[in-house]
mmCIF file of C-alpha atoms in Angstrom:
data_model
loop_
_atom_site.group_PDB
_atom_site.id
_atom_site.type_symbol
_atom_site.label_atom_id
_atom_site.label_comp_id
_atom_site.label_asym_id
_atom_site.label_seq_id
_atom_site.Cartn_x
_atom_site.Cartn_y
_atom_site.Cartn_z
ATOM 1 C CA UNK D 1 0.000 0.000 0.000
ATOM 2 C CA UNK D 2 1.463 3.372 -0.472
ATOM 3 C CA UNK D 3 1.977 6.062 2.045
ATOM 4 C CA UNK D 4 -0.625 8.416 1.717
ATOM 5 C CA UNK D 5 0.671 12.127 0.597
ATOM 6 C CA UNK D 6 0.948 14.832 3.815
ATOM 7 C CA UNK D 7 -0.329 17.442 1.915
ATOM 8 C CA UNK D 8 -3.984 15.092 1.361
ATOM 9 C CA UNK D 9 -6.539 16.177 3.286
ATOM 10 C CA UNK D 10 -7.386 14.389 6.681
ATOM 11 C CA UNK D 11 -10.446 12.171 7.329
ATOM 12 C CA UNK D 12 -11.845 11.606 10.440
ATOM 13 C CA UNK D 13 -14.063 8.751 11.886
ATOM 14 C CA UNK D 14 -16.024 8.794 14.569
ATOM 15 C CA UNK D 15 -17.822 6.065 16.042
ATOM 16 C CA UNK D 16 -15.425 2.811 15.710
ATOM 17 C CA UNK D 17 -17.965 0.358 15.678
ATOM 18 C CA UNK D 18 -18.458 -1.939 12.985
ATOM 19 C CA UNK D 19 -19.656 0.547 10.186
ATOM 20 C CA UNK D 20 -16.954 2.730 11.372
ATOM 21 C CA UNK D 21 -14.633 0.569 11.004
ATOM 22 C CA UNK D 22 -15.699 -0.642 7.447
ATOM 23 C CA UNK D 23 -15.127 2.748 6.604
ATOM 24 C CA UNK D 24 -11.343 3.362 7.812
ATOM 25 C CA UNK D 25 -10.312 0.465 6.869
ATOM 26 C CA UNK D 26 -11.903 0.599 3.471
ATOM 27 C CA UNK D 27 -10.289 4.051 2.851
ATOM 28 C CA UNK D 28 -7.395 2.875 4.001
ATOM 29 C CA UNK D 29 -7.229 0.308 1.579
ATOM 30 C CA UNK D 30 -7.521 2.425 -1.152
ATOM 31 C CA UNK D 31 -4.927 3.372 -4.046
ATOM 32 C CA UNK D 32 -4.034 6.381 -2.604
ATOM 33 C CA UNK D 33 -5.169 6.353 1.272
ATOM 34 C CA UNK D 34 -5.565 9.745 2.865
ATOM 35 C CA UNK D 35 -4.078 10.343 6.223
ATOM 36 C CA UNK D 36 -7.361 8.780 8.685
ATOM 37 C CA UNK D 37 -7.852 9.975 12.457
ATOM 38 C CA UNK D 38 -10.034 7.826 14.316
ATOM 39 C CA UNK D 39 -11.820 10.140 16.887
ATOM 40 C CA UNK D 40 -12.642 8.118 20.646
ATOM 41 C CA UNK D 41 -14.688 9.230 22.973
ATOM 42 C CA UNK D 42 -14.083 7.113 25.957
ATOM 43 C CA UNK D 43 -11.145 5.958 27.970
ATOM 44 C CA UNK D 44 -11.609 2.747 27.868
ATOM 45 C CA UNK D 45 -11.626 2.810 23.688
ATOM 46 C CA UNK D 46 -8.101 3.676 23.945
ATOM 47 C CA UNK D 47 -7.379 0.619 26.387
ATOM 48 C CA UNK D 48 -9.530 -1.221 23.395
ATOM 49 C CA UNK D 49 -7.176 0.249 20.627
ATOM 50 C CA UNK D 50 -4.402 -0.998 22.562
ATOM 51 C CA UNK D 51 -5.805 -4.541 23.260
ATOM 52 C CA UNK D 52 -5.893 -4.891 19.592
ATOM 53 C CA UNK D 53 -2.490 -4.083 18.789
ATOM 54 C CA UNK D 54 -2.856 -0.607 17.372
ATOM 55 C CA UNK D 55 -5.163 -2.312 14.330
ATOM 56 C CA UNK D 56 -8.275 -2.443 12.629
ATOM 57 C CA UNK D 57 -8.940 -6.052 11.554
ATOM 58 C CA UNK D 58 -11.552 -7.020 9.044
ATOM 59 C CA UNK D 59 -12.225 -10.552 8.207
ATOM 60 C CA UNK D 60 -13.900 -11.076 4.727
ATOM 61 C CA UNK D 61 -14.291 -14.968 3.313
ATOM 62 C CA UNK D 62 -11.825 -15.912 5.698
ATOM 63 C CA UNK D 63 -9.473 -14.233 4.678
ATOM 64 C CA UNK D 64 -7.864 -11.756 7.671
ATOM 65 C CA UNK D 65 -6.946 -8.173 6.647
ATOM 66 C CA UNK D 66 -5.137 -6.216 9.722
ATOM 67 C CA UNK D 67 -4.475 -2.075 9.283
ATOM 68 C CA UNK D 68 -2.666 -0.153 11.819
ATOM 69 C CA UNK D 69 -2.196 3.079 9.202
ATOM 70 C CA UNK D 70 -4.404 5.339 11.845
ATOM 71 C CA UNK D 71 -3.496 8.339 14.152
ATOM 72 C CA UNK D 72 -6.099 8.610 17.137
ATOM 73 C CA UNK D 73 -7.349 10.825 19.182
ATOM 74 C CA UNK D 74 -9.556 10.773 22.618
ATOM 75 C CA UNK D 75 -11.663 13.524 21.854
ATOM 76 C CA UNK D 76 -12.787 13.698 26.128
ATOM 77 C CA UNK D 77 -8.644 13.970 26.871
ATOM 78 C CA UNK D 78 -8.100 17.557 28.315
ATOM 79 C CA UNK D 79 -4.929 17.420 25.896
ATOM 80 C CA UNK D 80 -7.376 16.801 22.858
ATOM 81 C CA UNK D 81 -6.061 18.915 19.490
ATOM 82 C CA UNK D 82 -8.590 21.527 18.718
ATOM 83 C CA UNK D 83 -7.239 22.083 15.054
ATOM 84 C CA UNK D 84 -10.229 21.864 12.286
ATOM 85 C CA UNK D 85 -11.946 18.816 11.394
ATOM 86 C CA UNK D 86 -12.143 19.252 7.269
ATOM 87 C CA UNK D 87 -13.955 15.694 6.411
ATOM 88 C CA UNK D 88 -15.288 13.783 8.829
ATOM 89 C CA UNK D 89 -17.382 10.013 8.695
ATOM 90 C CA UNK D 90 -19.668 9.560 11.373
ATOM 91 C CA UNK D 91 -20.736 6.343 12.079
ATOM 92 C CA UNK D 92 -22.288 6.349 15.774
ATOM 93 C CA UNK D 93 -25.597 5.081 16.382
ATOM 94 C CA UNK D 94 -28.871 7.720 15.345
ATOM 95 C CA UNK D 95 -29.101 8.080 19.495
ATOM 96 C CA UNK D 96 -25.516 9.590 19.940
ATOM 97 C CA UNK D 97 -25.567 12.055 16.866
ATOM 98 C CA UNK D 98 -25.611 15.133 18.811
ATOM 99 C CA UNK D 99 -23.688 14.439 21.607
ATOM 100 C CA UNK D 100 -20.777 12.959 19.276
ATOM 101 C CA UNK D 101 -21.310 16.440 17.203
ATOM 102 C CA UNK D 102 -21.516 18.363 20.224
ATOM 103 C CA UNK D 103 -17.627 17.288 21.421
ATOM 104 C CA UNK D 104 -16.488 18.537 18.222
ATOM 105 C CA UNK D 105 -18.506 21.297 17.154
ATOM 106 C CA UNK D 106 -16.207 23.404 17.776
ATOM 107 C CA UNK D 107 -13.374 21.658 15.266
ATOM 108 C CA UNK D 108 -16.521 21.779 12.309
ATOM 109 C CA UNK D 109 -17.203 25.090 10.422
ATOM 110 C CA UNK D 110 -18.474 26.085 6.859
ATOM 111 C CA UNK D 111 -15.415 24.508 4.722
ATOM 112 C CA UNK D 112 -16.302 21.202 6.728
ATOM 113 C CA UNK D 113 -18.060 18.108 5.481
ATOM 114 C CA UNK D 114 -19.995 15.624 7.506
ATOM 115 C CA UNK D 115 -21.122 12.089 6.138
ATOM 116 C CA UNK D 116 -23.826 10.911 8.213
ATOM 117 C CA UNK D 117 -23.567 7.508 7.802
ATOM 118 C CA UNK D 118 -25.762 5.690 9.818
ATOM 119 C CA UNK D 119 -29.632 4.545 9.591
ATOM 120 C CA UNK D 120 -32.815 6.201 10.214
ATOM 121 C CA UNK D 121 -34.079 9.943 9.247
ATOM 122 C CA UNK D 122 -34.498 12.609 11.689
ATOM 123 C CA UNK D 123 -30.551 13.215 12.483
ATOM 124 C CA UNK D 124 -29.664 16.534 10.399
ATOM 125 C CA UNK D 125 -32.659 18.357 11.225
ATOM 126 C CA UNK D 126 -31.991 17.691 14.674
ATOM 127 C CA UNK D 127 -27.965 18.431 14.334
ATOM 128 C CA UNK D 128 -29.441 21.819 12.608
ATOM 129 C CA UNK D 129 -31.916 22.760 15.220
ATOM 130 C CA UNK D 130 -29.689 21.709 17.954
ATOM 131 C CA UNK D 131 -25.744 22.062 17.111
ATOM 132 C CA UNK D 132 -24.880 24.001 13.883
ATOM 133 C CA UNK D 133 -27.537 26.640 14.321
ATOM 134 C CA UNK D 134 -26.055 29.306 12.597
ATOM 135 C CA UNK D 135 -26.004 28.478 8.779
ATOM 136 C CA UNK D 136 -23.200 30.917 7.606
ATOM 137 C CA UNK D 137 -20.950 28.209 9.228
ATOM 138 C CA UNK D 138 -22.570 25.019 9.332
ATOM 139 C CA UNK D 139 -20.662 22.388 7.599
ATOM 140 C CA UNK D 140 -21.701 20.292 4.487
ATOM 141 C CA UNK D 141 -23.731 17.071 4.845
ATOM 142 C CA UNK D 142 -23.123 14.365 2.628
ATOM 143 C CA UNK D 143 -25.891 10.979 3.276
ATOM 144 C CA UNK D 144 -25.175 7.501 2.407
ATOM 145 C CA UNK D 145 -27.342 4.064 2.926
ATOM 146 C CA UNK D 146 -25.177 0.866 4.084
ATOM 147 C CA UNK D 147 -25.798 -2.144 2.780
ATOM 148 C CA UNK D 148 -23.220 -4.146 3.652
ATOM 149 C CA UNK D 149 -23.185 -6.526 6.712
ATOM 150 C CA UNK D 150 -20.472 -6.607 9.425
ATOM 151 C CA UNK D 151 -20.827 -8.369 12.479
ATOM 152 C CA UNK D 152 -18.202 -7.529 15.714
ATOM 153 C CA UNK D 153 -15.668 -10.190 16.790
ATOM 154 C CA UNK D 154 -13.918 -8.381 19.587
ATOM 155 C CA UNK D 155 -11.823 -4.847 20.221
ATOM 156 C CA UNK D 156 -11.610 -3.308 16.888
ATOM 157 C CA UNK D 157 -12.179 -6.586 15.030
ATOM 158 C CA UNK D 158 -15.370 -7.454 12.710
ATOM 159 C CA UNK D 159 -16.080 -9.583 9.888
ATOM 160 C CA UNK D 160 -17.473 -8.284 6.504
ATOM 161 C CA UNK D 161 -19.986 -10.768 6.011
ATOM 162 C CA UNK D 162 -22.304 -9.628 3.638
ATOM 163 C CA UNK D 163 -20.475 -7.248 0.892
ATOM 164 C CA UNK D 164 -22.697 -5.309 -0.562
ATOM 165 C CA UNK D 165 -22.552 -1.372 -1.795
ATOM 166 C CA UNK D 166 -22.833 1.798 -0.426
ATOM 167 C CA UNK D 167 -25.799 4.714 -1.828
ATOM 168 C CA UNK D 168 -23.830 8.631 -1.563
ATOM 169 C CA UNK D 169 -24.216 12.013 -2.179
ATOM 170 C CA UNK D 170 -25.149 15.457 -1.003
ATOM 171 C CA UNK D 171 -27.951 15.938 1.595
ATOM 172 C CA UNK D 172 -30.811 18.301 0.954
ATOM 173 C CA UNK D 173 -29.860 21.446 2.853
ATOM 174 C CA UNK D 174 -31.928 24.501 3.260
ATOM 175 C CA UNK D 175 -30.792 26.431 3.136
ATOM 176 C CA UNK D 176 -27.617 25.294 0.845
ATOM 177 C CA UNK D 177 -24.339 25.763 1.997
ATOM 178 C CA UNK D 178 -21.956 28.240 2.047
ATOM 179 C CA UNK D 179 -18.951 26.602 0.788
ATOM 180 C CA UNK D 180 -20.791 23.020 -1.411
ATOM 181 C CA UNK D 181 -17.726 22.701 -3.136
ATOM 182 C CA UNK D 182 -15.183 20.873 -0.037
ATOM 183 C CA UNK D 183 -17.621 18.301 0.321
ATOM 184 C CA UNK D 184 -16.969 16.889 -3.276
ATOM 185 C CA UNK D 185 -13.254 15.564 -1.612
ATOM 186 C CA UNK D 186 -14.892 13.162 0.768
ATOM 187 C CA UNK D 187 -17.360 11.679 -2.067
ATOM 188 C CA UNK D 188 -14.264 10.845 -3.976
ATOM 189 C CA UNK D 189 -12.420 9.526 -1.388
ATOM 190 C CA UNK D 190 -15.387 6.866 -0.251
ATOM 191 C CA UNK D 191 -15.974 6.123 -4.033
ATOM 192 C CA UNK D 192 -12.125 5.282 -4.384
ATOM 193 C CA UNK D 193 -12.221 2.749 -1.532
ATOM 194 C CA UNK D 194 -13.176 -0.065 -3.876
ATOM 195 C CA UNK D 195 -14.454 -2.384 -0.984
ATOM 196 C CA UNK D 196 -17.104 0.033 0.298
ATOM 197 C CA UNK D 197 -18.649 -0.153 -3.386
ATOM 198 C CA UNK D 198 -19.906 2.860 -3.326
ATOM 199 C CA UNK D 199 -22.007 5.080 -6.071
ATOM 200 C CA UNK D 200 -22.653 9.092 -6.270
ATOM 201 C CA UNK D 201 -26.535 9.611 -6.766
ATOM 202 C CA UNK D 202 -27.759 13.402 -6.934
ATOM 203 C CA UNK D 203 -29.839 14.523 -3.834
ATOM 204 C CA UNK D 204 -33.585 13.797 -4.527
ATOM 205 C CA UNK D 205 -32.545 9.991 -5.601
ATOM 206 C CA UNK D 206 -30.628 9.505 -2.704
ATOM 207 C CA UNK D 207 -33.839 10.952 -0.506
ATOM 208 C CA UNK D 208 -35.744 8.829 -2.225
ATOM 209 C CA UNK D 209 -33.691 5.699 -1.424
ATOM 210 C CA UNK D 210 -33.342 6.911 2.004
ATOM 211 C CA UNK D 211 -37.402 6.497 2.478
ATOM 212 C CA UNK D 212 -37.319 3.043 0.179
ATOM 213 C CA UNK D 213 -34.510 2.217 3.461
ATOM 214 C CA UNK D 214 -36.476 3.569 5.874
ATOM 215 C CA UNK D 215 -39.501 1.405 5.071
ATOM 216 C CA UNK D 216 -38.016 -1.677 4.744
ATOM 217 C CA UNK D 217 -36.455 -0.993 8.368
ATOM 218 C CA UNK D 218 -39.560 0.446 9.940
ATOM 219 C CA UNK D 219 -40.916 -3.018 9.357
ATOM 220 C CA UNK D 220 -38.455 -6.136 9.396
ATOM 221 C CA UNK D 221 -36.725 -4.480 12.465
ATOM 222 C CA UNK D 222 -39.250 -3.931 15.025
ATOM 223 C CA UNK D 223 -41.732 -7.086 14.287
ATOM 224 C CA UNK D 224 -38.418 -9.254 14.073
ATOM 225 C CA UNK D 225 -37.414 -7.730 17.246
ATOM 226 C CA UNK D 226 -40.798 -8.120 19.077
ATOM 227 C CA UNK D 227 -41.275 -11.726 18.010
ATOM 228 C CA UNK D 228 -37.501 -12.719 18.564
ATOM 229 C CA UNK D 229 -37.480 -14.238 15.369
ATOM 230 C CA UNK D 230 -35.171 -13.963 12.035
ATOM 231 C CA UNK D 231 -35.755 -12.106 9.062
ATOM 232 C CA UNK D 232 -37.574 -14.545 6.942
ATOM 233 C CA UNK D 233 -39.731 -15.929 9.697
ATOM 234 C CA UNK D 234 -42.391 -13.001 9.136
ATOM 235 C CA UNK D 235 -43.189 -14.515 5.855
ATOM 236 C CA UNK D 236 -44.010 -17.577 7.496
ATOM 237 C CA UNK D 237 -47.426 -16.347 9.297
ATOM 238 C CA UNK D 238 -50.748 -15.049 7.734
ATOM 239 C CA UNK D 239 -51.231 -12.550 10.767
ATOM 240 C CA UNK D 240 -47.688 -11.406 10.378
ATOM 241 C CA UNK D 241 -48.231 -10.303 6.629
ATOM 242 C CA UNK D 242 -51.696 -8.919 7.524
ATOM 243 C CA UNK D 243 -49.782 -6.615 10.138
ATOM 244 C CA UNK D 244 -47.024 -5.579 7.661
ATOM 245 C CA UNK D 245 -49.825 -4.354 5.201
ATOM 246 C CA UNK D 246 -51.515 -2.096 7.830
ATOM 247 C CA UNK D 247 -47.958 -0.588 8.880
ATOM 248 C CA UNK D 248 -47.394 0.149 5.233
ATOM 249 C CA UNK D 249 -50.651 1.774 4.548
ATOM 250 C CA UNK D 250 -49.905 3.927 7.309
ATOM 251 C CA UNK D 251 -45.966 4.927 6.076
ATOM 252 C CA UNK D 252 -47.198 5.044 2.243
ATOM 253 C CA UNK D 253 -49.357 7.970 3.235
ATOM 254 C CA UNK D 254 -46.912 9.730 5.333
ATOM 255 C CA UNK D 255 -44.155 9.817 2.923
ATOM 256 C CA UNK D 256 -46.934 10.562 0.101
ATOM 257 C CA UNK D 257 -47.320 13.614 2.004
ATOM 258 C CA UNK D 258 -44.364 14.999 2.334
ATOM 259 C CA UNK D 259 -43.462 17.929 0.800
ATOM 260 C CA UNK D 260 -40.374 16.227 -1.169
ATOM 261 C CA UNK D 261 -43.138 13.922 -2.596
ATOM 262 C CA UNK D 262 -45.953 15.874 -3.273
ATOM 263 C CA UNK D 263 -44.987 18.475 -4.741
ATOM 264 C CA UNK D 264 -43.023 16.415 -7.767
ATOM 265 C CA UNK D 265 -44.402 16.342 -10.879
ATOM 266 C CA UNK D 266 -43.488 13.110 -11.988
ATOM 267 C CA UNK D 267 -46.546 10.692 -11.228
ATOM 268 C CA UNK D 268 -43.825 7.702 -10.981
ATOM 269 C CA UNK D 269 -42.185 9.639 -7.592
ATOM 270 C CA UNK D 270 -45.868 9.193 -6.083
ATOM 271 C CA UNK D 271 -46.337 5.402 -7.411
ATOM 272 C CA UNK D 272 -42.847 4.335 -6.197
ATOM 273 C CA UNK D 273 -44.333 5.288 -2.836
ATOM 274 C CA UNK D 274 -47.215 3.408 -3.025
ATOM 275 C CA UNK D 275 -47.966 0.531 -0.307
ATOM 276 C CA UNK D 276 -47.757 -2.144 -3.013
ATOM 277 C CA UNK D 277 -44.343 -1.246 -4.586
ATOM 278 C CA UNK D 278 -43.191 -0.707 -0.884
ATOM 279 C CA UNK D 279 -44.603 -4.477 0.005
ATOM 280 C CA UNK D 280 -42.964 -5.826 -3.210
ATOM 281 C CA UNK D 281 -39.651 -4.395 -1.585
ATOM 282 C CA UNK D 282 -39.939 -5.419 2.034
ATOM 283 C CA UNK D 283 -40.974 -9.189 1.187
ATOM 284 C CA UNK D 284 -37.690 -9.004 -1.167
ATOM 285 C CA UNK D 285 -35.165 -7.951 1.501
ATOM 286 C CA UNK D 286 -36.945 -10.001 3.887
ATOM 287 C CA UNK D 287 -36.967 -13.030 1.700
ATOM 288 C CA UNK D 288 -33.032 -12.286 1.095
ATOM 289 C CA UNK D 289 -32.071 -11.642 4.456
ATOM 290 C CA UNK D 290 -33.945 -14.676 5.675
ATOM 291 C CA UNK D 291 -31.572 -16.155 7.672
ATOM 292 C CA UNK D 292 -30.343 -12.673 9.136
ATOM 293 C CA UNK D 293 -31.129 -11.514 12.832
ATOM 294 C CA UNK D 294 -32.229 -7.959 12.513
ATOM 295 C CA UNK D 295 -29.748 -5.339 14.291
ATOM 296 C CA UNK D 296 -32.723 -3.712 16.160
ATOM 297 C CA UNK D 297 -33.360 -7.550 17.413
ATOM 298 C CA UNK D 298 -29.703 -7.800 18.523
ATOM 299 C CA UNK D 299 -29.739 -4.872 20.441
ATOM 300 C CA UNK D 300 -33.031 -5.862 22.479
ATOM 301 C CA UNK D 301 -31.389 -8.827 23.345
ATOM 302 C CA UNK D 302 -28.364 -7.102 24.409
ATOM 303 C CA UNK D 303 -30.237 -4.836 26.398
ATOM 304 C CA UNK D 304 -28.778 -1.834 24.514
ATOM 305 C CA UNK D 305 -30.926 1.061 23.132
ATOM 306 C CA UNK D 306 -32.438 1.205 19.968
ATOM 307 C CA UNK D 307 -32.890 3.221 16.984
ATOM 308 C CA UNK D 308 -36.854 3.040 17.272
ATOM 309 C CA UNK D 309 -37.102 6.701 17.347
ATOM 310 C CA UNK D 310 -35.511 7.186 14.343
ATOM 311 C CA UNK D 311 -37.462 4.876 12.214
ATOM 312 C CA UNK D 312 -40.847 4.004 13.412
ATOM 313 C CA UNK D 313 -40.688 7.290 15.849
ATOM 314 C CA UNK D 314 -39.979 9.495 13.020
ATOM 315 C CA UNK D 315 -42.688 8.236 10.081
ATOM 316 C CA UNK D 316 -44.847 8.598 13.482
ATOM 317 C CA UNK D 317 -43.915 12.525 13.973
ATOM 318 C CA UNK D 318 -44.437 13.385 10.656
ATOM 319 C CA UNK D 319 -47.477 11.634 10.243
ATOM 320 C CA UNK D 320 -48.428 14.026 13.427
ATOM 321 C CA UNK D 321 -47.438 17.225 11.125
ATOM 322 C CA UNK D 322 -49.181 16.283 8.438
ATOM 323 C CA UNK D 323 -52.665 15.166 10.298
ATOM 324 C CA UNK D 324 -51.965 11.330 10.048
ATOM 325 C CA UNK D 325 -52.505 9.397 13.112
ATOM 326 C CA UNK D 326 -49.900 6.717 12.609
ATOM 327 C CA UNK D 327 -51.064 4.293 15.759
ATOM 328 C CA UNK D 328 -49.837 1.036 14.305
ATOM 329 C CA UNK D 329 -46.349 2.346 14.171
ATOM 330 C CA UNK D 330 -46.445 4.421 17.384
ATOM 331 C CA UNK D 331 -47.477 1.052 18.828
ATOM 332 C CA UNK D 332 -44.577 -0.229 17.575
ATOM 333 C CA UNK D 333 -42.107 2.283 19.024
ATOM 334 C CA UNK D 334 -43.516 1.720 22.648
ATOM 335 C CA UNK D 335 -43.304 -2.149 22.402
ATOM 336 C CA UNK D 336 -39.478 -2.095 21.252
ATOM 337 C CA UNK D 337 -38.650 1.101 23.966
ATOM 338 C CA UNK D 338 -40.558 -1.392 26.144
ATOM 339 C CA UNK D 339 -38.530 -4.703 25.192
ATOM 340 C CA UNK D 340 -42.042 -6.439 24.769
ATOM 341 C CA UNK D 341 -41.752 -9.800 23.594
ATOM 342 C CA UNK D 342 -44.955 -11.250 22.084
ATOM 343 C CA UNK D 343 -46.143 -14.371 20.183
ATOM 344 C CA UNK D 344 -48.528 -14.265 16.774
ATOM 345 C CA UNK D 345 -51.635 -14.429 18.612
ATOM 346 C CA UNK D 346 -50.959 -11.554 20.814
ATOM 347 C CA UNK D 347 -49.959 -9.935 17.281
ATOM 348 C CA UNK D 348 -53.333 -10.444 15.608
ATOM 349 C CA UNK D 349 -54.863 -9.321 19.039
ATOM 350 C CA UNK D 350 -53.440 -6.210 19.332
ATOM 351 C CA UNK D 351 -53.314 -5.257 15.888
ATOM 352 C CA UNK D 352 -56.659 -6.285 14.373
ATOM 353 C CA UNK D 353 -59.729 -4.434 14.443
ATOM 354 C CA UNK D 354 -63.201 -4.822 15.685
ATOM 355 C CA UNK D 355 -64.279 -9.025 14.998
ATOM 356 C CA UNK D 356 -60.639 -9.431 14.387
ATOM 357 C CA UNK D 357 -60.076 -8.301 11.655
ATOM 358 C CA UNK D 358 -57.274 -6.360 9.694
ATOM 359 C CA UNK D 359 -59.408 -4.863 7.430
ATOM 360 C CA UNK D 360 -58.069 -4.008 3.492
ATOM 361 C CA UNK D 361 -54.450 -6.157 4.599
ATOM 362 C CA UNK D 362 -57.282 -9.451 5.119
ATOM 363 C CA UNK D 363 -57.775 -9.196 1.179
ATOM 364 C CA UNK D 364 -54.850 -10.050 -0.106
ATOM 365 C CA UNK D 365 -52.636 -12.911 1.010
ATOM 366 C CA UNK D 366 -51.002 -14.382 -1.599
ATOM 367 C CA UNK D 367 -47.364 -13.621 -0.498
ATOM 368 C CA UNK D 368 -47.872 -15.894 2.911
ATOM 369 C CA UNK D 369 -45.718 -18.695 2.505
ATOM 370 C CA UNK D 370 -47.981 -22.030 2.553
#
């Protein structure tokens, strides 16, 4: 691998999980690697670094690929640099996005970009509202939508099991910023890193395959995690489909209605939204990821939080701004918060209707598996 130039601009990662550490070591791995801080924010992640031999280690087919071409930094050390963060990757959960900003806010200004990578919607307008107020020097935001899988094996170790691609380009910002231009440096960068996969798409596509994301999340991840099962095990149950339906009916008008949607006018934007191109997409991931345990499920059983807020919880708050009373997904949001575990017929209980019924989902069924 060659040395990376000193004159390249700096990346940043923050949040060393397993996405995070896709991403340095997938940059790092590139033909011409830029120089790559990885940004801690605990103690004991230093211990961690040290544990695993000053390395990033990423496992894919077997085959063991060990990178110790990092600086670091422990962003909570009084001795912390303050110098400007140009590019950074951030790849913490949705639930830490503003406190991870927050401890380097002051290293971000208008010639900055930020690449949210991480699932969910909700995070940007809350990083606007809450940390980069003032929009004469709020950085860039790029978006991108994982779809690889990587699983953790120990301190700064993970295996790349499911290679897949990766969905980038510039977030919707309004209004635009100052300086658009910088951000165009970390897009190239992720697209060189061959193993990441990645592909530019302009804005509106990538918001669009943001909500497609969204979707398919706002319904394998919380019924998976609620009935402790796998992915493809919601195919196997009449009632489960029925309840699927009745969440999408209620997400298909949300996103219908929002003003990115509606006010297109291209009828296919509207159509791609509808609940039965959005079923023909779940069933598909579902169906492919059949044998997969869903990472909301893992965390339940871990007894970590989840992301519910920023899936379910947000087609549920802007359903409330738009007049639509989402209560099958706000359902879902305080089951999962709630770590409820039920069986199908406490599904079909709670979700059906009057005589037990599920009302348009009980007309068609021909997806259940027999």
């Amino acid at each position: 691998m060659r040395e990376p130039q000193s004159d390249t601009p700096r990346i940043h990662v923050l949040g060393v999980g397993n996405l995070g550490r896709l991403f340095a070591h997938a940059l790092a791995n590139s033909p011409n690697p830029p120089p790559i801080s990885l940004l801690l924010h605990r103690s004991s992640l230093l211990e961690e670094w040290e544990q695993a031999g000053r390395k990033i280690t990423i496992t894919t087919n077997g085959v063991v690929n060990s990178i110790g071409q990092f600086d670091v930094e422990e962003i909570t050390s009084a001795s912390a640099p303050s110098t400007p963060v140009s590019n950074l990757v951030l790849a913490t959960k949705t639930i830490n996005t503003l406190s991870a900003l927050r401890s380097i806010s002051h290293r971000l200004n208008s010639n900055s970009t930020v690449l949210f990578a991480q699932n969910g919607m909700g995070t940007i307008d809350e990083t606007d509202s809450q940390v980069f107020t003032n929009n004469s020097t709020r950085p860039n935001y790029l978006t991108c939508i994982t779809s690889h899988g990587v699983f953790d094996t120990g301190p700064f170790s993970s295996v790349h099991a499911g290679q897949a691609s990766i969905s980038i380009g510039r977030s919707l910002q309004r209004p635009p910023p100052t300086s658009p231009s910088t951000a165009q440096y970390l897009i190239d960068k992720v697209l060189e890193a061959l193993i990441l996969a990645a592909k530019e798409y302009p804005s509106e596509e990538l918001l669009f395959l943001q909500l497609e994301k969204l979707v398919i999340n706002a319904i394998i991840n919380p019924l998976t995690a609620i009935l402790s099962c796998r992915n493809g095990e919601l195919l196997d149950k009449g009632p489960i489909v029925k309840v699927m339906r009745l969440l999408l009916q209620e997400t298909a008008q949300v996103i219908q209605l929002l003003p990115e949607i509606s006010s297109s006018d291209d009828p296919s934007v509207a159509d791609r939204f509808s609940t039965q191109k959005l079923e023909v997409k779940v069933l598909d991931v579902a169906e492919k990821t059949s044998k997969n345990t869903s990472s909301m499920l893992q965390d339940v059983r871990a007894g970590r939080q989840t992301e519910i807020e920023y899936i379910n919880g947000w087609i549920v708050k802007k359903g409330r701004e738009q007049g639509v009373e989402c209560e099958h997904n706000a359902k879902l949001v305080e089951m999962v918060k709630g770590a409820k575990k039920i069986g199908i017929d406490e599904l079909r209980d709670l979700f059906a209707g009057p005589g037990g019924t599920f009302g348009v989902a009980d007309a068609i069924v021909d997806v259940v598996k027999p």
